[in-house]
């Protein structure tokens, strides 16, 4: 049943994305002229895609929405990364942002093209120049009023546990003097585990938005954000490096 559910999930995901791609193409000249950096109209259609893709297959339970900064406030959002479902789930937070995503995702037919048209930011984790370019692009977006969303662990967790954050997202936030908004995702890794993308189990994914971390030094912001995300997870979902930090 999980295999069949995953099959139909991908069918719906691509079926919904196809007309949305055409809409994004039609909108693009106006978006580039009037809203080049935030591309709010494009984000709306990304949200429609994500919600329609998720709705038949799993539920999303949101808490902490009162902690979201005003919609016109640029911020760095950070979340733990467990599954492909993190993408469709995070579009439920009612704020526009640009994902940081690996370059290969932009090559996926239809889905990758919509990512490009929306202005999401690509990164090659194996290329230091690409990493520097990504951070520069994120800084420019923040200065232009757009928000960005990082998975600061750097990649999906292979064991389902939260691992130590990397500094990049917080360096950008500190330099541009914007808040960091920590978000805990719970359940995506159980519904579609890493390495088992051909199966999708039913259930509820919990999204918890934590109070924003005000601008300060990058290391301090990183520690505060990691502690906040960890606070929304059971202790058995914390990696040893994070567990040591929580206990210290």
CSV table of C-alpha atoms in Angstrom, one decimal:
chain,number,residue,atom,x,y,z
A,1,UNK,CA,0.0,0.0,0.0
A,2,UNK,CA,2.9,2.4,0.8
A,3,UNK,CA,4.4,1.8,-2.7
A,4,UNK,CA,1.0,2.5,-4.3
A,5,UNK,CA,0.6,5.6,-2.3
A,6,UNK,CA,4.0,6.9,-3.3
A,7,UNK,CA,3.3,6.2,-7.0
A,8,UNK,CA,0.1,8.3,-6.9
A,9,UNK,CA,1.9,11.0,-4.8
A,10,UNK,CA,4.4,11.4,-7.6
A,11,UNK,CA,1.7,11.3,-10.3
A,12,UNK,CA,-0.3,14.1,-8.5
A,13,UNK,CA,2.9,16.1,-7.8
A,14,UNK,CA,3.9,16.2,-11.5
A,15,UNK,CA,0.3,16.5,-12.7
A,16,UNK,CA,-0.3,19.6,-10.6
A,17,UNK,CA,3.1,21.1,-11.4
A,18,UNK,CA,2.5,20.9,-15.2
A,19,UNK,CA,-0.2,23.6,-15.5
A,20,UNK,CA,1.5,25.6,-12.8
A,21,UNK,CA,4.7,25.7,-14.9
A,22,UNK,CA,2.7,27.3,-17.7
A,23,UNK,CA,1.2,29.9,-15.3
A,24,UNK,CA,4.7,30.7,-14.0
A,25,UNK,CA,6.0,31.2,-17.5
A,26,UNK,CA,3.1,33.6,-18.3
A,27,UNK,CA,3.7,35.5,-15.1
A,28,UNK,CA,7.4,35.8,-15.5
A,29,UNK,CA,7.7,39.0,-17.5
A,30,UNK,CA,5.5,40.8,-15.0
A,31,UNK,CA,7.3,39.3,-12.0
A,32,UNK,CA,10.7,40.3,-13.3
A,33,UNK,CA,9.5,43.8,-13.9
A,34,UNK,CA,7.6,44.4,-10.6
A,35,UNK,CA,8.9,41.8,-8.0
A,36,UNK,CA,12.2,40.4,-9.3
A,37,UNK,CA,13.5,39.3,-5.9
A,38,UNK,CA,10.6,38.1,-3.8
A,39,UNK,CA,8.5,36.8,-6.7
A,40,UNK,CA,5.5,36.6,-4.5
A,41,UNK,CA,3.1,35.6,-7.3
A,42,UNK,CA,5.3,32.7,-8.2
A,43,UNK,CA,5.5,31.6,-4.5
A,44,UNK,CA,1.7,31.5,-4.3
A,45,UNK,CA,1.6,29.0,-7.1
A,46,UNK,CA,4.4,27.0,-5.5
A,47,UNK,CA,2.2,26.9,-2.4
A,48,UNK,CA,-0.8,25.7,-4.4
A,49,UNK,CA,1.4,23.0,-5.9
A,50,UNK,CA,2.7,21.8,-2.5
A,51,UNK,CA,-0.7,21.8,-0.8
A,52,UNK,CA,-2.5,20.0,-3.6
A,53,UNK,CA,0.3,17.4,-3.7
A,54,UNK,CA,0.2,16.8,0.0
A,55,UNK,CA,-3.5,17.0,0.7
A,56,UNK,CA,-4.6,13.5,-0.5
A,57,UNK,CA,-1.7,11.7,1.2
A,58,UNK,CA,-0.8,13.2,4.6
A,59,UNK,CA,-2.0,15.8,7.1
A,60,UNK,CA,0.0,18.8,8.3
A,61,UNK,CA,-0.5,20.1,11.8
A,62,UNK,CA,0.9,23.6,12.4
A,63,UNK,CA,1.8,25.3,15.7
A,64,UNK,CA,3.7,28.4,16.6
A,65,UNK,CA,2.5,30.5,13.6
A,66,UNK,CA,2.3,33.5,16.0
A,67,UNK,CA,6.1,33.5,16.0
A,68,UNK,CA,6.3,34.2,12.3
A,69,UNK,CA,7.8,37.6,11.5
A,70,UNK,CA,5.6,40.1,9.6
A,71,UNK,CA,5.2,39.1,5.9
A,72,UNK,CA,7.3,42.1,4.8
A,73,UNK,CA,10.2,41.3,7.1
A,74,UNK,CA,13.2,39.5,5.5
A,75,UNK,CA,14.4,36.5,7.5
A,76,UNK,CA,16.4,33.4,7.4
A,77,UNK,CA,14.2,30.3,8.0
A,78,UNK,CA,16.0,27.1,9.1
A,79,UNK,CA,14.5,23.6,9.5
A,80,UNK,CA,15.7,20.1,10.2
A,81,UNK,CA,15.8,17.9,7.0
A,82,UNK,CA,14.5,14.4,7.0
A,83,UNK,CA,12.7,13.7,3.8
A,84,UNK,CA,11.6,14.8,0.3
A,85,UNK,CA,8.3,15.7,2.0
A,86,UNK,CA,10.0,18.5,3.9
A,87,UNK,CA,9.7,20.6,0.7
A,88,UNK,CA,5.9,20.2,0.2
A,89,UNK,CA,5.4,20.6,4.0
A,90,UNK,CA,7.3,23.8,4.5
A,91,UNK,CA,5.1,25.6,1.9
A,92,UNK,CA,2.4,25.5,4.5
A,93,UNK,CA,4.0,28.2,6.7
A,94,UNK,CA,2.3,31.2,5.0
A,95,UNK,CA,5.4,33.2,4.2
A,96,UNK,CA,7.2,33.6,0.9
A,97,UNK,CA,10.9,32.4,0.8
A,98,UNK,CA,13.5,31.0,-1.4
A,99,UNK,CA,14.7,27.4,-0.8
A,100,UNK,CA,18.4,26.5,-0.9
A,101,UNK,CA,18.5,23.3,-3.0
A,102,UNK,CA,21.1,21.2,-4.6
A,103,UNK,CA,21.8,21.9,-8.3
A,104,UNK,CA,20.6,18.5,-9.5
A,105,UNK,CA,17.1,19.3,-8.2
A,106,UNK,CA,16.8,22.1,-10.8
A,107,UNK,CA,17.3,19.5,-13.6
A,108,UNK,CA,14.2,17.5,-12.6
A,109,UNK,CA,11.7,18.0,-15.5
A,110,UNK,CA,8.8,20.3,-14.6
A,111,UNK,CA,9.5,20.5,-10.9
A,112,UNK,CA,13.1,21.8,-11.3
A,113,UNK,CA,11.9,24.3,-14.0
A,114,UNK,CA,9.3,25.7,-11.6
A,115,UNK,CA,12.0,26.1,-9.0
A,116,UNK,CA,14.1,28.0,-11.4
A,117,UNK,CA,11.3,30.3,-12.4
A,118,UNK,CA,10.4,31.0,-8.7
A,119,UNK,CA,14.0,32.0,-8.0
A,120,UNK,CA,15.0,29.3,-5.6
A,121,UNK,CA,18.8,29.2,-5.0
A,122,UNK,CA,20.9,26.3,-6.2
A,123,UNK,CA,24.1,25.0,-4.5
A,124,UNK,CA,26.6,22.3,-5.3
A,125,UNK,CA,27.7,21.1,-1.9
A,126,UNK,CA,30.9,19.6,-3.4
A,127,UNK,CA,32.0,22.9,-4.9
A,128,UNK,CA,33.3,25.6,-2.6
A,129,UNK,CA,32.8,28.3,-5.2
A,130,UNK,CA,29.2,27.3,-5.6
A,131,UNK,CA,28.8,27.5,-1.9
A,132,UNK,CA,30.2,31.0,-1.8
A,133,UNK,CA,28.0,32.1,-4.7
A,134,UNK,CA,25.0,30.7,-2.9
A,135,UNK,CA,25.7,32.6,0.3
A,136,UNK,CA,26.3,35.8,-1.7
A,137,UNK,CA,23.0,35.3,-3.6
A,138,UNK,CA,21.2,34.7,-0.3
A,139,UNK,CA,22.6,37.9,1.1
A,140,UNK,CA,21.5,39.9,-1.9
A,141,UNK,CA,18.0,38.4,-1.6
A,142,UNK,CA,17.8,39.4,2.0
A,143,UNK,CA,19.0,42.9,1.3
A,144,UNK,CA,16.2,43.1,-1.3
A,145,UNK,CA,13.5,42.1,1.2
A,146,UNK,CA,13.2,38.4,0.2
A,147,UNK,CA,13.5,35.6,2.8
A,148,UNK,CA,15.5,32.4,2.4
A,149,UNK,CA,15.1,28.9,3.8
A,150,UNK,CA,18.1,26.7,4.7
A,151,UNK,CA,18.4,23.1,5.9
A,152,UNK,CA,21.5,23.9,8.0
A,153,UNK,CA,22.4,20.2,8.6
A,154,UNK,CA,23.5,20.4,4.9
A,155,UNK,CA,21.6,17.3,3.7
A,156,UNK,CA,18.8,14.9,4.7
A,157,UNK,CA,19.4,13.0,7.8
A,158,UNK,CA,20.1,9.3,6.9
A,159,UNK,CA,19.3,8.0,10.4
A,160,UNK,CA,16.3,10.3,11.1
A,161,UNK,CA,18.1,12.2,13.8
A,162,UNK,CA,18.9,15.9,14.1
A,163,UNK,CA,22.6,16.6,13.5
A,164,UNK,CA,24.8,19.6,14.1
A,165,UNK,CA,24.1,22.7,12.1
A,166,UNK,CA,26.6,24.3,9.7
A,167,UNK,CA,27.4,27.9,9.9
A,168,UNK,CA,26.5,29.3,6.5
A,169,UNK,CA,22.9,30.3,7.0
A,170,UNK,CA,23.8,32.1,10.2
A,171,UNK,CA,26.7,33.9,8.7
A,172,UNK,CA,24.4,35.4,6.1
A,173,UNK,CA,21.8,36.3,8.8
A,174,UNK,CA,24.5,37.9,11.0
A,175,UNK,CA,26.0,39.9,8.1
A,176,UNK,CA,22.6,41.2,6.9
A,177,UNK,CA,21.3,41.7,10.4
A,178,UNK,CA,18.1,39.7,9.9
A,179,UNK,CA,16.4,37.3,12.4
A,180,UNK,CA,16.6,33.5,12.1
A,181,UNK,CA,13.3,31.6,12.4
A,182,UNK,CA,13.8,28.0,13.6
A,183,UNK,CA,11.3,25.4,12.5
A,184,UNK,CA,11.0,21.8,13.7
A,185,UNK,CA,9.6,19.2,11.3
A,186,UNK,CA,8.4,16.0,12.9
A,187,UNK,CA,7.1,13.0,11.0
A,188,UNK,CA,8.4,13.5,7.4
A,189,UNK,CA,11.2,11.0,7.9
A,190,UNK,CA,8.7,8.4,9.1
A,191,UNK,CA,6.3,8.9,6.2
A,192,UNK,CA,8.9,8.9,3.5
A,193,UNK,CA,12.4,7.8,4.9
A,194,UNK,CA,15.6,8.7,3.1
A,195,UNK,CA,16.5,5.9,0.7
A,196,UNK,CA,12.9,4.7,0.5
A,197,UNK,CA,11.4,7.4,-1.7
A,198,UNK,CA,9.4,4.7,-3.4
A,199,UNK,CA,7.2,4.3,-0.3
A,200,UNK,CA,4.8,6.8,1.3
A,201,UNK,CA,3.0,6.0,4.6
A,202,UNK,CA,0.0,7.9,5.8
A,203,UNK,CA,0.0,10.0,8.9
A,204,UNK,CA,0.4,13.5,10.2
A,205,UNK,CA,3.4,15.8,10.0
A,206,UNK,CA,3.9,18.3,12.7
A,207,UNK,CA,5.4,21.7,12.0
A,208,UNK,CA,6.4,23.9,14.9
A,209,UNK,CA,7.6,27.4,14.4
A,210,UNK,CA,9.8,28.7,17.2
A,211,UNK,CA,10.4,32.3,18.3
A,212,UNK,CA,12.8,34.2,16.1
A,213,UNK,CA,16.4,34.4,17.1
A,214,UNK,CA,17.4,38.1,16.9
A,215,UNK,CA,20.4,39.2,14.9
A,216,UNK,CA,23.8,38.7,16.7
A,217,UNK,CA,27.0,36.8,16.1
A,218,UNK,CA,26.7,33.8,13.7
A,219,UNK,CA,27.8,31.2,16.2
A,220,UNK,CA,25.4,32.4,18.9
A,221,UNK,CA,22.5,32.4,16.4
A,222,UNK,CA,23.4,29.0,15.2
A,223,UNK,CA,23.5,27.6,18.8
A,224,UNK,CA,20.1,29.2,19.6
A,225,UNK,CA,18.5,28.0,16.5
A,226,UNK,CA,19.8,24.4,16.9
A,227,UNK,CA,18.6,24.3,20.5
A,228,UNK,CA,15.1,25.6,19.4
A,229,UNK,CA,14.8,23.0,16.6
A,230,UNK,CA,16.0,20.2,19.0
A,231,UNK,CA,13.4,21.3,21.6
A,232,UNK,CA,10.6,20.2,19.3
A,233,UNK,CA,12.0,16.7,18.9
A,234,UNK,CA,12.0,13.6,21.2
A,235,UNK,CA,15.5,13.0,22.7
A,236,UNK,CA,15.8,9.8,20.7
A,237,UNK,CA,15.6,11.9,17.5
A,238,UNK,CA,18.7,13.9,18.5
A,239,UNK,CA,22.1,12.9,17.1
A,240,UNK,CA,25.0,12.6,19.6
A,241,UNK,CA,26.5,15.9,18.6
A,242,UNK,CA,23.2,17.8,19.2
A,243,UNK,CA,22.5,15.8,22.4
A,244,UNK,CA,25.8,16.9,23.8
A,245,UNK,CA,25.1,20.5,23.0
A,246,UNK,CA,21.7,20.3,24.6
A,247,UNK,CA,23.1,18.7,27.8
A,248,UNK,CA,26.0,21.2,28.1
